[in-house]
Short mmCIF file of C-alpha atoms in Angstrom, two decimals:
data_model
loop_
_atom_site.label_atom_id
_atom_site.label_comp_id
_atom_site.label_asym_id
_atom_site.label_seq_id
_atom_site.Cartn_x
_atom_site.Cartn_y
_atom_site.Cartn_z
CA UNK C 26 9.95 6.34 27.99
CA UNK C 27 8.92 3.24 29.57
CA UNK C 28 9.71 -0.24 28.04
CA UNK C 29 6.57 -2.35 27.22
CA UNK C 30 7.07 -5.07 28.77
CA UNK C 31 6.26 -8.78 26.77
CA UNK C 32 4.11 -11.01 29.53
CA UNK C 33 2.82 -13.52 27.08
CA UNK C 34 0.82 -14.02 23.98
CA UNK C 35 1.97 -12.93 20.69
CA UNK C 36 5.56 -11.94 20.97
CA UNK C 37 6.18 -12.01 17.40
CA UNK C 38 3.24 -9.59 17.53
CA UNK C 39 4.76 -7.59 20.08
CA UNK C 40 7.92 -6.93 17.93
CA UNK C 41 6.39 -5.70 15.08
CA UNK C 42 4.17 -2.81 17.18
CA UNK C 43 7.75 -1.70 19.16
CA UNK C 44 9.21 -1.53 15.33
CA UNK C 45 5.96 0.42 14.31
CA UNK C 46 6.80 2.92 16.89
CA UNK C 47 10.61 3.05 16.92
CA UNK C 48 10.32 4.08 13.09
CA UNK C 49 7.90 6.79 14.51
CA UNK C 50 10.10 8.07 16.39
CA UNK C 51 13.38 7.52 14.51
CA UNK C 52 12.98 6.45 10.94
CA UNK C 53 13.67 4.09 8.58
CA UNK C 54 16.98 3.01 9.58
CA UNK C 55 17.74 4.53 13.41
CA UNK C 56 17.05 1.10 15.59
CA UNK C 57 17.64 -1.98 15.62
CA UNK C 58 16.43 -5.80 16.51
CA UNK C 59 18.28 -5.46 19.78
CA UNK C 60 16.34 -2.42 20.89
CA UNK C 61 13.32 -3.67 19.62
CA UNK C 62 13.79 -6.88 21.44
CA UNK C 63 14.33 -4.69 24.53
CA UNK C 64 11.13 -2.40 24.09
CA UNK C 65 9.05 -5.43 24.39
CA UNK C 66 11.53 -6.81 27.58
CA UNK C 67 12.85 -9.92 26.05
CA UNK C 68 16.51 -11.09 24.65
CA UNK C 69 17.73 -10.70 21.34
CA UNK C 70 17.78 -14.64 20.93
CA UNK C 71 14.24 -14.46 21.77
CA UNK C 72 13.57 -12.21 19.09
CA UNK C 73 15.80 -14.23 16.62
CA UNK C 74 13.08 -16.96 17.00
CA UNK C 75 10.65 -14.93 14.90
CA UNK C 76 13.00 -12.62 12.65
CA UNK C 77 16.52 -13.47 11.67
CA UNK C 78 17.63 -10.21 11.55
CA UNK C 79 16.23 -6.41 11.23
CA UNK C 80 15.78 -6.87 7.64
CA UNK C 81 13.26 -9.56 8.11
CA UNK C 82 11.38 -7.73 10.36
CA UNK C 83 10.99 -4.46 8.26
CA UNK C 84 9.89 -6.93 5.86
CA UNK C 85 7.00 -8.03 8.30
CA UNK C 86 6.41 -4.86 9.43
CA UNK C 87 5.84 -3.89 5.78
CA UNK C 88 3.77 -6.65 4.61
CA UNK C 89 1.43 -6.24 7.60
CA UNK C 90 1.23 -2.41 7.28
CA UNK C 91 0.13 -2.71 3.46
CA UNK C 92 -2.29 -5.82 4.06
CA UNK C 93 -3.70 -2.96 6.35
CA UNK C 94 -4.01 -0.22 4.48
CA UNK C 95 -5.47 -2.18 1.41
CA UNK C 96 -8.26 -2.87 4.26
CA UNK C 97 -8.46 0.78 4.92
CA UNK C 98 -8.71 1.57 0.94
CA UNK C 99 -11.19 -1.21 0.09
CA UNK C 100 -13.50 0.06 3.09
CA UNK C 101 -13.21 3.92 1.86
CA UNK C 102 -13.91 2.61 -1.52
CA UNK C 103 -17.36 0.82 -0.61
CA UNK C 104 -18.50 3.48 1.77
CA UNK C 105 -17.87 6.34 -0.32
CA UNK C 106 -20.46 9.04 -0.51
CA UNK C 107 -22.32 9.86 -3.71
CA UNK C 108 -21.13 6.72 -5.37
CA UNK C 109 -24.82 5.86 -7.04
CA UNK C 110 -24.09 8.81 -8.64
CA UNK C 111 -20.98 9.50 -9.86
CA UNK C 112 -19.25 6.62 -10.41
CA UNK C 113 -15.41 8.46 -9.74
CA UNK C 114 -16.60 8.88 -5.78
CA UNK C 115 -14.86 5.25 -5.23
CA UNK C 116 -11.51 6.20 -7.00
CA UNK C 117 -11.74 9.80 -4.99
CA UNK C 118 -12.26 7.88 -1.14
CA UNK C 119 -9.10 5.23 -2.54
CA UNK C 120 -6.78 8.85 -3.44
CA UNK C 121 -7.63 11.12 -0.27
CA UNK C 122 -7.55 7.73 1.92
CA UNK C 123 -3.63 6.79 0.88
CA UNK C 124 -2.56 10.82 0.80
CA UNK C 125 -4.27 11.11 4.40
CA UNK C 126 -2.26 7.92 5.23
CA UNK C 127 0.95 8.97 4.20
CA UNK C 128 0.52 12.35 5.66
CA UNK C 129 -1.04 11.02 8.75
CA UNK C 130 2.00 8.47 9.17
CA UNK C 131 4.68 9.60 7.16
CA UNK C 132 8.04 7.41 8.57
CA UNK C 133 5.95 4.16 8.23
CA UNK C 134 4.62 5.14 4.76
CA UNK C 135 8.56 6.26 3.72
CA UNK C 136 9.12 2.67 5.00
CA UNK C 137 6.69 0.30 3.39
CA UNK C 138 6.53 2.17 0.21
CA UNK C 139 10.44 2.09 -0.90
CA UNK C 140 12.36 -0.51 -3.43
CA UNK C 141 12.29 -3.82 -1.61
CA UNK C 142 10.10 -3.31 0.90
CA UNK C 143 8.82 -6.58 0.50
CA UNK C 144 10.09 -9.35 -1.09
CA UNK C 145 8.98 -11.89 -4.22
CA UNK C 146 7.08 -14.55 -1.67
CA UNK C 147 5.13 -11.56 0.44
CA UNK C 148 1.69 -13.00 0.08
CA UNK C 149 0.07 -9.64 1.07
CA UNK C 150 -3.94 -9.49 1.39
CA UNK C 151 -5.58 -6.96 0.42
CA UNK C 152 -3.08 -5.70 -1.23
CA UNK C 153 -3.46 -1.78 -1.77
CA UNK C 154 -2.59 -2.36 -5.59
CA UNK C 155 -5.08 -5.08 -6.12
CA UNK C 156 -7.53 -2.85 -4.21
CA UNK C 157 -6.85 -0.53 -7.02
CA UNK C 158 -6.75 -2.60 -9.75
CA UNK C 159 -10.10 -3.50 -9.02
CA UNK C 160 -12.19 -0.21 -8.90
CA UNK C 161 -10.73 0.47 -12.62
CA UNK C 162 -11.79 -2.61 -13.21
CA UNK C 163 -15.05 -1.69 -11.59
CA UNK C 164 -15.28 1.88 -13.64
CA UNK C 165 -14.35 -0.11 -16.93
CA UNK C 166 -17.16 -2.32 -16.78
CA UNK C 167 -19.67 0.92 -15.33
CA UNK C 168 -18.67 2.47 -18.83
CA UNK C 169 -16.87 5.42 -17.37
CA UNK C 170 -13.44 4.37 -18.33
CA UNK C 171 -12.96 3.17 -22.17
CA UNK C 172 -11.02 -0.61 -22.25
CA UNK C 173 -8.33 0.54 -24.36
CA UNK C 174 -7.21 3.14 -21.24
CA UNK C 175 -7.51 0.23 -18.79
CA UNK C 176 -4.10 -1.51 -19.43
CA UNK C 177 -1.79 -0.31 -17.29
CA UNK C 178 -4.04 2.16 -15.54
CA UNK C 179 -3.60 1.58 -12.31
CA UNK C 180 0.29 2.68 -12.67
CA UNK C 181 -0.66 5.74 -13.96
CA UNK C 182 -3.45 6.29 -10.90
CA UNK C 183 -0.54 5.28 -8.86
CA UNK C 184 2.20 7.61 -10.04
CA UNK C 185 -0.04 10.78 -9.59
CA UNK C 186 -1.47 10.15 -6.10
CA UNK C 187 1.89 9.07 -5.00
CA UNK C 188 3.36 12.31 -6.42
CA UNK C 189 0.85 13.89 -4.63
CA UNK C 190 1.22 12.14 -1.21
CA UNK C 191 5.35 12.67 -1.30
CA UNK C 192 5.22 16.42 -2.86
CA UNK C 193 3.30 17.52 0.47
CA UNK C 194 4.65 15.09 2.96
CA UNK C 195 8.03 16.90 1.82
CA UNK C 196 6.60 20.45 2.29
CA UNK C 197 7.47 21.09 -1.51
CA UNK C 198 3.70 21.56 -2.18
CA UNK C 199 1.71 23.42 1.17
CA UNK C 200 -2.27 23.89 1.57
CA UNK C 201 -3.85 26.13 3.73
CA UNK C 202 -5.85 23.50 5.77
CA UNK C 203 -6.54 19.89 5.27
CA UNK C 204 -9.80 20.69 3.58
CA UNK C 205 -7.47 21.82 0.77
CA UNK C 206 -5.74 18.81 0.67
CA UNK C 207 -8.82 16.72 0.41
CA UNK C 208 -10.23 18.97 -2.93
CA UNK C 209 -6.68 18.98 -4.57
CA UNK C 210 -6.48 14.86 -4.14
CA UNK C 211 -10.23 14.81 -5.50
CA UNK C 212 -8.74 17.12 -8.47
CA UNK C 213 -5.19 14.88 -9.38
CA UNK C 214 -7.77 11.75 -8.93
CA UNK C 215 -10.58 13.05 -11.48
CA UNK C 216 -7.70 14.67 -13.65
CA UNK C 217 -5.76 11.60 -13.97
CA UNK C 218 -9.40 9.84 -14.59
CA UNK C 219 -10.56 12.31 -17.49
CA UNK C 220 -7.69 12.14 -19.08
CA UNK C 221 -7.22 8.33 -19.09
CA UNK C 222 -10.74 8.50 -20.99
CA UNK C 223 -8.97 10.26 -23.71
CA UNK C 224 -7.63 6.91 -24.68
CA UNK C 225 -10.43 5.44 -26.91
CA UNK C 226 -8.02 3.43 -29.01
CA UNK C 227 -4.98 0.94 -27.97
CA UNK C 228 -1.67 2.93 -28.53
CA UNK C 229 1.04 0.84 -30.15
CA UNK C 230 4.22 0.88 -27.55
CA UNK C 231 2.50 1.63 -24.52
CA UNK C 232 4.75 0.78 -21.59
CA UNK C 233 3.34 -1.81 -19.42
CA UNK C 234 5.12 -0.76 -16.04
CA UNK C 235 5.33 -4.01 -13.17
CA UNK C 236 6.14 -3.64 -9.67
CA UNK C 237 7.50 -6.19 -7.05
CA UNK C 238 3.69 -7.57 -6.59
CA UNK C 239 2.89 -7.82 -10.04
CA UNK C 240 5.68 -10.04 -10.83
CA UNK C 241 4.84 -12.17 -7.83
CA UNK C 242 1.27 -12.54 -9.36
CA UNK C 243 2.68 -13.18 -12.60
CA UNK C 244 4.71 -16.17 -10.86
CA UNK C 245 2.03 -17.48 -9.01
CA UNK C 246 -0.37 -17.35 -12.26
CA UNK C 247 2.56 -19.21 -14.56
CA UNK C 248 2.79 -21.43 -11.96
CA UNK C 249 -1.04 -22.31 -11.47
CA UNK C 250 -1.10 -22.98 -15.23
CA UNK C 251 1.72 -24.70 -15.22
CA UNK C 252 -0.12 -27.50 -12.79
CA UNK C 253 -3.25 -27.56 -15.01
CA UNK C 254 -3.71 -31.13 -16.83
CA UNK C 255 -3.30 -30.71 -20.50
CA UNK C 256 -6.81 -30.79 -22.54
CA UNK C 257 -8.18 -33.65 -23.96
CA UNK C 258 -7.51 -32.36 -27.10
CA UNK C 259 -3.90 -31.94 -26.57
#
């Protein structure tokens, strides 16, 4: 294969498309910064400019791969079909966008979707969870998902389209056609949906799960209020 070779421009840029494709085309952990350095035609010291090591720049290559998929899910998610109508069609497009994505690309989705991906300061925008944090916030308010379910929902979304996405992308679940795939997604989505709405009434001791990005926002909130001027009341 030929190198592509770095001219000018963006060379940090450049370094995170050669590490796109060399975990294409060898995994998660089958290159390094050296070799990525030389698919773009520069030194290693250039590249240590930009990342400090490998680790650093799976970490970019994460951060920018899920700033772009929560693009891709926000966009499915307005321009889904039937939406004036049935007011799951926006949680449907988010489910069979993200399965098609980690079928579609399964070595960079294996990548940006395991523990520690990213770190506590990646600022990531959109990110795919906030993306989905805010359609159940959108059914809540439409009346199609009862408040008490909402807390916490958005793990539980989570858990069963990931499931879904890993179960085929490992063959241990097969379709006919990708059709198939599309109506069984549709199915887990408005499954997981129905059955959420089953929860009229808050449930003592219901785990509230967190992930890496939730605990950043949770910083960056207890931080904000921790700059707010106390009342005049105070």
């Amino acid at each position: 294969m030929a190198r592509e070779r770095y001219h000018h421009g963006d060379l940090r840029g450049a370094l995170l498309d050669a590490a796109e494709t060399l975990v294409r085309e060898r995994g998660t952990d089958g290159w390094s910064l050296r070799e990525a350095s030389a698919r773009v035609g520069v030194s290693p010291s250039a590249a240590y400019h930009h990342f400090a090591s490998r680790d650093m720049l799976v970490r970019a290559l994460s951060e920018r791969t899920l700033a772009w998929l929560g693009e891709r899910l926000r966009h499915d998610c307005a321009h889904a079909p039937g939406q004036e109508d049935d007011p799951q069609r926006r949680l449907i497009a988010l489910g069979r966008s993200y399965v098609t994505w980690a079928l579609d690309d399964p070595a960079v989705a294996r990548l940006v979707l395991r523990g520690g991906a990213t770190g506590p300061d990646s600022a990531i925008t959109p990110h795919p969870h906030d993306v989905l944090t805010a359609e159940l916030d959108r059914l809540t308010a439409a009346g199609a998902l009862p408040e008490p379910a909402r807390e916490g929902a958005e793990f539980v979304v989570w858990a069963a389209l990931h499931g879904l996405a890993v179960l085929l992308a490992d063959g241990l679940v097969r379709f006919d056609d990708p059709h198939a795939v599309t109506l069984q997604t549709e199915r887990v989505v408005r499954t997981t949906l129905n059955g959420l709405a089953q929860e009229a009434s808050h449930a003592a001791g219901r785990p509230a799960g967190r992930s890496a990005h939730t605990e950043r926002l949770a910083r960056v909130d207890l931080t904000l209020t921790q700059r707010q001027p106390p009342s005049m009341g105070a």
